[in-house]
Coordinates of C-alpha atoms and ligand atoms in Angstrom, one line a residue:
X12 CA 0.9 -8.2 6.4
X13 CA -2.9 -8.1 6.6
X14 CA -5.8 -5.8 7.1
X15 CA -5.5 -4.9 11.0
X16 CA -8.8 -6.6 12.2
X17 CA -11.7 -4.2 11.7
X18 CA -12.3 -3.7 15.9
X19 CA -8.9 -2.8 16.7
X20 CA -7.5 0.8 17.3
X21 CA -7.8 2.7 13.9
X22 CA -3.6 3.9 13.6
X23 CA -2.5 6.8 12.1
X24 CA 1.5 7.7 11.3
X25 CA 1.3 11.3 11.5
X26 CA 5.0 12.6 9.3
X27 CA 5.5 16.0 10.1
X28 CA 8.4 17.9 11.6
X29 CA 7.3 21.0 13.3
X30 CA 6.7 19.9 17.0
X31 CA 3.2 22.3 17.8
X32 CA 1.5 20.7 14.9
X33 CA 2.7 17.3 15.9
X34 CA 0.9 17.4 18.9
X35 CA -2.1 19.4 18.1
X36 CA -3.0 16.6 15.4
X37 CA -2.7 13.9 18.2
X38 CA -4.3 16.0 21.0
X39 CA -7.4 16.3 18.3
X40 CA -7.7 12.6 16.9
X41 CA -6.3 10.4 19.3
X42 CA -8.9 8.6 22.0
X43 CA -9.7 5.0 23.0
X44 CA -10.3 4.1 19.2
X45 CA -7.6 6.1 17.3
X46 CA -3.9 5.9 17.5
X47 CA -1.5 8.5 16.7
X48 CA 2.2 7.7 15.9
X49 CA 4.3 10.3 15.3
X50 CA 7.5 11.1 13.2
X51 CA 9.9 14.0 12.9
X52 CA 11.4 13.5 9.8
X53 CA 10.7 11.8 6.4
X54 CA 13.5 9.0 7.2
X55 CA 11.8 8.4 10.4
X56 CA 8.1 8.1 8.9
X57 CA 9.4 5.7 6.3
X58 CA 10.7 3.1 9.1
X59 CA 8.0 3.3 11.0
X60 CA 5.7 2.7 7.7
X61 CA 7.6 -0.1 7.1
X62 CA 7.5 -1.3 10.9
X63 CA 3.9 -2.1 11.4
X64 CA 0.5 -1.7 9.6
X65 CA -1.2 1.7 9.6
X66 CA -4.7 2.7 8.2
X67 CA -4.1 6.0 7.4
X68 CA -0.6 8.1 6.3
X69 CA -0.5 12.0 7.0
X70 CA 2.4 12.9 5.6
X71 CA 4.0 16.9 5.4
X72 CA 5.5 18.2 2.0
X73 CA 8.4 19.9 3.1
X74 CA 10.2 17.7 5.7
X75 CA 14.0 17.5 6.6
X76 CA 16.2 14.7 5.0
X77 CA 14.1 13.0 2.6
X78 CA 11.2 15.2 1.3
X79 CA 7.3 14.0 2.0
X80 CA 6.6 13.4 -1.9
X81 CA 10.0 11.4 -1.9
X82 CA 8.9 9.4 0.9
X83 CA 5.4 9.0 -0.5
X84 CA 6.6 7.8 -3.3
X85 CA 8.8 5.3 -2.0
X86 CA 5.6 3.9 0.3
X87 CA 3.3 3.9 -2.9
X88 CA 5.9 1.4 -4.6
X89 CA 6.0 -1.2 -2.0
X90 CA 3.9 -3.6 -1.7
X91 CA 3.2 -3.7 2.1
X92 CA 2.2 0.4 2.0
X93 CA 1.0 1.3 -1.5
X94 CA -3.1 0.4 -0.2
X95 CA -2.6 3.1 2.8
X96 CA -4.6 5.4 2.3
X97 CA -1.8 8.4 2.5
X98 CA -2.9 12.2 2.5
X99 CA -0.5 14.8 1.8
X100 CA 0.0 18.0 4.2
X101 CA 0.5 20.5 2.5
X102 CA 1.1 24.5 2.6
X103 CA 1.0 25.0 -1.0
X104 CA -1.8 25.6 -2.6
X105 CA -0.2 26.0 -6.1
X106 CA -2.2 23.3 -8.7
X107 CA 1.1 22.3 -10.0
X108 CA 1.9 21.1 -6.0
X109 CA -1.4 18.9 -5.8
X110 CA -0.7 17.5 -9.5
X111 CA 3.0 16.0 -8.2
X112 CA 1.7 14.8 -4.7
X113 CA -1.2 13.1 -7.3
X114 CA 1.4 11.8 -9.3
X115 CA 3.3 10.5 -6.5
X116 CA 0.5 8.8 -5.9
X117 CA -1.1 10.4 -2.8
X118 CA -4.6 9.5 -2.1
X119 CA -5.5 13.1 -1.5
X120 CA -4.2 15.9 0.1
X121 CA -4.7 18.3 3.2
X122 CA -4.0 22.4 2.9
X123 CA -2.5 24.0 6.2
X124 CA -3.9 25.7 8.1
X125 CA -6.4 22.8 8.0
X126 CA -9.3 22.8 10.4
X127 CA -9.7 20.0 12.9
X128 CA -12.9 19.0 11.3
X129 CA -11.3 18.2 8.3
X130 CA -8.9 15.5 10.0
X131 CA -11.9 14.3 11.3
X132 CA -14.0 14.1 8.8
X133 CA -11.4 12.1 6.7
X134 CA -10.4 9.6 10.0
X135 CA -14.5 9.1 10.7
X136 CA -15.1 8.3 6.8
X137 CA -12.1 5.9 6.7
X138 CA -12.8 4.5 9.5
X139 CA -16.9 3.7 8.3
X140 CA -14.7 2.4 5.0
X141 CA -12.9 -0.1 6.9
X142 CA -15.8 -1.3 9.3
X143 CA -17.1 -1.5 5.3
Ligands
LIG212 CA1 7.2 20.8 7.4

């Protein structure tokens, strides 16, 4: 799999399981030039990881069935994921929290209740990092 060509819709897999926050995060980003997949749970988010190329994970902490740090972990070992850029949602603010998503191998991290600005800011800047 390679880079998605640098004109096409920038895609985003959005992991999280509580429906309202789901939709608020596509509501916000999505328009002609971003795309927002969503998945329910961390099984889910891992197959549709796997499924197609993304240029940016969100993915919750606390998730039913697999966990997001398990399933971050899992994308940061294979080869077709590990360079998506993948950002933690998290409610914990605890340091020892950010260290494991770190060690994980998350590329940074979110804290709910997150303003939309900040999902923005992050999809503009990657999105200026992949026009390069
Ligand atoms: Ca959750």
């Amino acid at each position: 799999m390679g880079d998605s060509p640098p004109d096409g819709p920038f895609a985003i897999l959005l992991v999280e399981d509580e429906p309202v926050i789901r939709e608020l995060v596509r509501t916000m980003l999505s328009d002609g030039e971003v795309q927002v997949e969503c998945a329910a749970n961390g099984a889910e988010g891992l197959k549709l990881a796997r499924s197609r190329k993304f240029d940016l994970i969100l993915l919750d902490v606390v998730l039913p069935q697999l966990d997001g740090i398990t399933v971050c972990r899992m994308l940061k070992s294979e080869p077709s994921t590990a360079s998506v850029p993948l950002y933690m949602l998290t409610a914990k603010t605890k340091k020892s929290d950010v260290e494991v998503a770190t060690r994980a191998g998350a590329n940074g991290y979110i804290v709910k209740p997150f303003r939309g600005s900040e999902l923005m800011d992050l999809v503009e800047r990657l999105r200026r990092e992949r026009r390069g």
